[in-house]
Coordinates of C-alpha atoms and ligand atoms in Angstrom, one line a residue:
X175 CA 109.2 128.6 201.0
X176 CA 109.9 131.7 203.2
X177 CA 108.0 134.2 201.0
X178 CA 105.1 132.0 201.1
X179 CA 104.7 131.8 205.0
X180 CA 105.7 135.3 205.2
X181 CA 102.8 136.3 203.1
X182 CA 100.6 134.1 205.3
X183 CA 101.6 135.7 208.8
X184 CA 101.4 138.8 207.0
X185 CA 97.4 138.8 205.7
X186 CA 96.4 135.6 207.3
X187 CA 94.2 133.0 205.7
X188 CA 92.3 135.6 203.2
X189 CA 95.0 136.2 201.7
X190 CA 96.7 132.9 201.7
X191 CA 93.9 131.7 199.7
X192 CA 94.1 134.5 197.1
X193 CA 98.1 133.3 197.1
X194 CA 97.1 129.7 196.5
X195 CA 94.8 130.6 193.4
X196 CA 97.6 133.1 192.2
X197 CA 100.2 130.4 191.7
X198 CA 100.5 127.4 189.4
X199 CA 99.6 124.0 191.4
X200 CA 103.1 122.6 191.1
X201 CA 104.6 125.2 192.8
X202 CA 102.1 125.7 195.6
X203 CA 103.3 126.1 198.6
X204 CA 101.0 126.7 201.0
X205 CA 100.3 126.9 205.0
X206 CA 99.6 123.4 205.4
X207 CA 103.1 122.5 204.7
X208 CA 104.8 124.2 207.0
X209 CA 104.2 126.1 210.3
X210 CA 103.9 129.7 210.5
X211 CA 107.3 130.4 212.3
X212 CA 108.8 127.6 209.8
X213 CA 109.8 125.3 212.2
X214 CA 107.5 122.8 212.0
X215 CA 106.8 120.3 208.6
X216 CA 103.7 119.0 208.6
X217 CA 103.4 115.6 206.6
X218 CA 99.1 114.3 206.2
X219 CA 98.1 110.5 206.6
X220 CA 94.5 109.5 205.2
X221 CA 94.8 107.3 208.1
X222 CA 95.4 108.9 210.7
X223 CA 91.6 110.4 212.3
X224 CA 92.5 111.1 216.0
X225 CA 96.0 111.4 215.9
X226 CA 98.9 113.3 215.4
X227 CA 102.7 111.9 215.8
X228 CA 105.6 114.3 216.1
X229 CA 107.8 112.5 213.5
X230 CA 111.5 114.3 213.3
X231 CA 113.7 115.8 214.5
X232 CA 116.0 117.2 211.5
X233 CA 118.0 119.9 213.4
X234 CA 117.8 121.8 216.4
X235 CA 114.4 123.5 215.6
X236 CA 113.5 121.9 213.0
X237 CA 110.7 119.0 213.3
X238 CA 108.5 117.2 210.9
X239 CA 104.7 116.4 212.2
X240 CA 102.6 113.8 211.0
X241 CA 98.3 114.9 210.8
X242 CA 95.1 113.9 210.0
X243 CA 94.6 114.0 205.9
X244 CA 91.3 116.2 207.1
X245 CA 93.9 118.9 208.5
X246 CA 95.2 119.5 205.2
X247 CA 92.3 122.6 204.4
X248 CA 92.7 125.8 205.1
X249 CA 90.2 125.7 208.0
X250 CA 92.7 124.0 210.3
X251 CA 95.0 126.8 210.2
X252 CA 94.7 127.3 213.6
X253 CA 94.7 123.7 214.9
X254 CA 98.1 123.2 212.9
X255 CA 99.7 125.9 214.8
X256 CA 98.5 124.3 218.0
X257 CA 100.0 121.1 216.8
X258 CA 103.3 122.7 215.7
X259 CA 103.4 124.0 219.3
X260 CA 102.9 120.6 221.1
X261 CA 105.6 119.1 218.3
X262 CA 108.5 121.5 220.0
X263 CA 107.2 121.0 223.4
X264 CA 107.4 117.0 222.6
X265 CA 111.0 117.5 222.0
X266 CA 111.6 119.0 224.6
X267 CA 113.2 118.1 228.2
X268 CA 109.8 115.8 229.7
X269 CA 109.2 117.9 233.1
X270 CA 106.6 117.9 234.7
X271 CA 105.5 121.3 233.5
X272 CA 106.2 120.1 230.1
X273 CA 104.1 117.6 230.1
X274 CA 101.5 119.2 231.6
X275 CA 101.6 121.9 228.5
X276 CA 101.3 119.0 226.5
X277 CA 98.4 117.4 227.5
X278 CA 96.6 120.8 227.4
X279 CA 97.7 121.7 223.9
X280 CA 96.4 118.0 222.9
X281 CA 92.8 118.8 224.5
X282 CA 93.1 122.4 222.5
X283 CA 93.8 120.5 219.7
X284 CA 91.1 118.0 219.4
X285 CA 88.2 120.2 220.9
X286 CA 89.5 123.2 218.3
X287 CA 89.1 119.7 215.6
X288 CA 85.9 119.1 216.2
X289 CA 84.9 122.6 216.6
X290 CA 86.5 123.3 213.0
X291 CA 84.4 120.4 211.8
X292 CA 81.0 121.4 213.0
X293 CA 81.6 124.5 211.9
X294 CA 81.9 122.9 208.5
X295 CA 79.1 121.0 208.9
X296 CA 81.1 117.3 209.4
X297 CA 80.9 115.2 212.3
X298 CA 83.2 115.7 215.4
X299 CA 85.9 113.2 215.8
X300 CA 86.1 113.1 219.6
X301 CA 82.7 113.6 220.8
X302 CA 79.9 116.2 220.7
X303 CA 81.0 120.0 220.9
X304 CA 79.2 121.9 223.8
X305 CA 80.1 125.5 221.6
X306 CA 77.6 125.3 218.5
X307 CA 78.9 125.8 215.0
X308 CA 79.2 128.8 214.0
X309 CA 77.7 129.6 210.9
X310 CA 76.9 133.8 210.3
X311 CA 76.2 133.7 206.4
X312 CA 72.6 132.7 205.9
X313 CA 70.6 132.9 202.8
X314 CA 70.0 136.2 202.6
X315 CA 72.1 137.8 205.7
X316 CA 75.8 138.0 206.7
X317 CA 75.8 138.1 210.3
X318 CA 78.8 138.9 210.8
X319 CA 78.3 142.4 208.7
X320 CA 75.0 143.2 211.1
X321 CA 77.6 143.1 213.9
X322 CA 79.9 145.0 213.2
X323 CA 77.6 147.7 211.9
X324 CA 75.5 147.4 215.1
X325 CA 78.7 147.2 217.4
X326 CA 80.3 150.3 215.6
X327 CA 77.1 152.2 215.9
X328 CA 75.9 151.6 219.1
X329 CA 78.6 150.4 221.6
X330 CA 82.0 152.2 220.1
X331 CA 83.3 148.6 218.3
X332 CA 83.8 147.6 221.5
X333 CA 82.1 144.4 221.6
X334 CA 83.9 140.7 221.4
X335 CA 81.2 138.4 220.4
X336 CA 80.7 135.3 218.2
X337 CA 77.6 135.2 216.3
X338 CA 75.9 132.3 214.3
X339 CA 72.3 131.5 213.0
X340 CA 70.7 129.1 215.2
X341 CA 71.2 125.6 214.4
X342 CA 67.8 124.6 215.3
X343 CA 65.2 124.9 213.2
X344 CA 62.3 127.6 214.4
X345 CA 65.1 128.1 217.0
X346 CA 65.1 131.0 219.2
X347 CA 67.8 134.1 219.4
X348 CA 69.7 134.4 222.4
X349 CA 72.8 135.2 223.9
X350 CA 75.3 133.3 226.2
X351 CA 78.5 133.2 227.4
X352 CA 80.9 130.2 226.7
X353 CA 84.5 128.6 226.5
X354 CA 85.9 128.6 223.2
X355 CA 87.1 125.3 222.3
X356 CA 90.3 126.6 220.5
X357 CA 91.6 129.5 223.6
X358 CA 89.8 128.0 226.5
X359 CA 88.6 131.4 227.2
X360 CA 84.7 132.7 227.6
X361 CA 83.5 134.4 225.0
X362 CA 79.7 136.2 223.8
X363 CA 78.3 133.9 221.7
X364 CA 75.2 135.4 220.0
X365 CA 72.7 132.9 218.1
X366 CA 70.6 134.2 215.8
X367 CA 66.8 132.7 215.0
X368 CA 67.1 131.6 211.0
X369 CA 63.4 133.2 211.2
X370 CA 65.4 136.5 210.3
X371 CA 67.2 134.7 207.3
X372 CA 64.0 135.2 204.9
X373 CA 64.0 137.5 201.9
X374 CA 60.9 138.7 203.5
X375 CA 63.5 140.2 206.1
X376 CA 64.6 143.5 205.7
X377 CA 68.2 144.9 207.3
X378 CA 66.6 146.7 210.0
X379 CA 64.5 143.9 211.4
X380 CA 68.0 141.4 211.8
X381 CA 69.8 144.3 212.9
X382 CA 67.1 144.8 215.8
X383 CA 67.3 141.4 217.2
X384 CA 71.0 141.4 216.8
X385 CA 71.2 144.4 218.8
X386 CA 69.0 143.6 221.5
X387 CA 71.4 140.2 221.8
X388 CA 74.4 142.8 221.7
X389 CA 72.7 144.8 225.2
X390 CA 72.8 141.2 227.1
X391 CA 76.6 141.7 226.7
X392 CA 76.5 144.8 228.3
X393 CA 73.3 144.9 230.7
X394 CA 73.8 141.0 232.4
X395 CA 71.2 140.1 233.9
X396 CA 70.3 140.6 237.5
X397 CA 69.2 139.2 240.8
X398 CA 66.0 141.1 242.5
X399 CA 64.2 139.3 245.8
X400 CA 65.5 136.3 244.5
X401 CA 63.7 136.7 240.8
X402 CA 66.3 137.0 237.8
X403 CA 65.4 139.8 235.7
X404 CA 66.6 139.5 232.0
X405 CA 65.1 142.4 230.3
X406 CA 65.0 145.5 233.0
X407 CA 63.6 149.1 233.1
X408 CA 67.4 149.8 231.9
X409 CA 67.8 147.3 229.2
X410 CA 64.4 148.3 228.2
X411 CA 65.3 151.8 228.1
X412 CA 68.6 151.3 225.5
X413 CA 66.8 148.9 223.7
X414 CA 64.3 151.7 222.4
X415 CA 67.5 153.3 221.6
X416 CA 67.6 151.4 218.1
X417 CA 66.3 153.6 215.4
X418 CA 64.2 151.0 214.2
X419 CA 62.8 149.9 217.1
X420 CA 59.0 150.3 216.3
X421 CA 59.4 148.8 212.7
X422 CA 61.7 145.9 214.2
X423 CA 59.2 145.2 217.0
X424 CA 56.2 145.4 214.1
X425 CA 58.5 142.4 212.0
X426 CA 58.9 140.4 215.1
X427 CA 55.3 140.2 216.0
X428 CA 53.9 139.7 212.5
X429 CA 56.2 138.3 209.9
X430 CA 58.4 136.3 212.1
X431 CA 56.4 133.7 213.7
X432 CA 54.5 132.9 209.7
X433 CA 58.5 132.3 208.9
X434 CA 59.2 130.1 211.8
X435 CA 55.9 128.3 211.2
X436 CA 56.5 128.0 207.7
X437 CA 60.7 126.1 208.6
X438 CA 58.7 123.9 210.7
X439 CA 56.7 122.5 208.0
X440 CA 59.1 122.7 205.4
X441 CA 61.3 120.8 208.0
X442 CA 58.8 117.8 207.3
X443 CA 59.6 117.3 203.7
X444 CA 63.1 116.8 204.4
Ligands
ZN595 ZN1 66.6 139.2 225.5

């Protein structure tokens, strides 16, 4: 049991799933079982949706937690940990600080819950999520990779962003700034139009939207005579910076509003 949370701290979920395949079902033991610091059991009820129920208390830090069946997959990593966090904190003396780090770990949890499940493409449990799914592997591109590449090469890796295809159909790109549900803290997050996800869309064209999303991070928007400018002598400037600039700003006027046009009819037949 230790070597198998040991190799999950160690190489984190990747790897925990390459663990899982590797051994033979009877003896898997896997993260869902047990907290990463391995004091926490976690036990799953089918019937349980919005709840979780510290159980236990074996020995001093030892605690068995009841979850949601849904919790079981490997995409609740995260949310488990919470919940292992608010099992100890349960046990613990109830002061008023305590139970004021309670409360917040339980609105972690269940906004980090529905977050997961979006992101899956399930319903949300608690109510709507105001931070979108996030969703970077399209068709045909892997946003994830264009960011990386474009945040290496242009801005020194230095950028924290999220970065999805839009979840809206003929939606625009666009960048914003907002709370994650799982920290609490603001983060980039950088939608992508699924006009780009075409294999009529070569590497240079995504890479040209997702770096001019990427300069919003670093040139905010500004106030001048009372008129918010978005896209500046400056930004304009660095944005010509991106070797493909003429042959991205060629795709975006001519291939990408025949791909949008085309999602919004095919949208009809579904
Ligand atoms: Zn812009």
């Amino acid at each position: 049991m230790m070597d198998d949370s040991f190799q999950t701290d160690l190489f984190g979920s990747l790897a925990s799933s390459l663990w899982k395949s590797a051994l033979p079902k009877k003896e898997e033991k896997t993260p869902h079982q047990i907290s990463g610091d391995g004091t926490v059991l976690f036990r799953y009820a089918e019937r349980l949706k919005k709840s979780i129920r510290c159980r236990k208390k074996f020995f001093e830090n030892l605690y068995e937690l009841e979850l949601p069946g849904y919790m079981k997959s490997e995409e609740f990593y995260p949310v488990r940990e919470l919940a292992a966090e608010w099992a100890r904190i349960t046990f613990k003396r109830k002061t008023v600080g305590n139970k004021e780090k309670s409360r917040e770990l339980l609105s972690r949890i269940w906004k980090a819950t529905d977050q997961i499940l979006a992101d899956m493409g399930k319903h949300p449990i608690s109510g709507s999520t105001k931070f979108p799914p996030i969703r970077p592997v399209g068709k045909v591109h892997d946003l994830e990779k264009v960011f990386s590449a474009i945040n290496e090469t242009y801005f020194q890796g230095e950028l924290q962003a999220r970065i999805t295809w839009s979840n809206r159909i003929g939606g625009l790109s666009f960048h914003t700034k907002r709370k994650d549900p799982l920290t609490g803290e603001e983060v980039n997050l950088i939608s992508i139009s699924r006009g780009y996800d075409f294999e009529n869309c070569p590497l240079y064209a995504v890479a040209g939207v997702v770096y001019h999303e990427c300069l919003h991070i670093v040139i905010p928007p500004v106030e001048v005579n009372g008129r918010r400018v978005v896209h500046g002598r400056n930004f304009r400037q660095r944005e010509r910076r991106y070797i493909y600039y003429e042959q991205w700003i060629k795709w975006h006027k001519e291939v990408l509003p025949k791909n949008i046009r085309m999602m919004r009819k095919m949208k009809n037949f579904w």
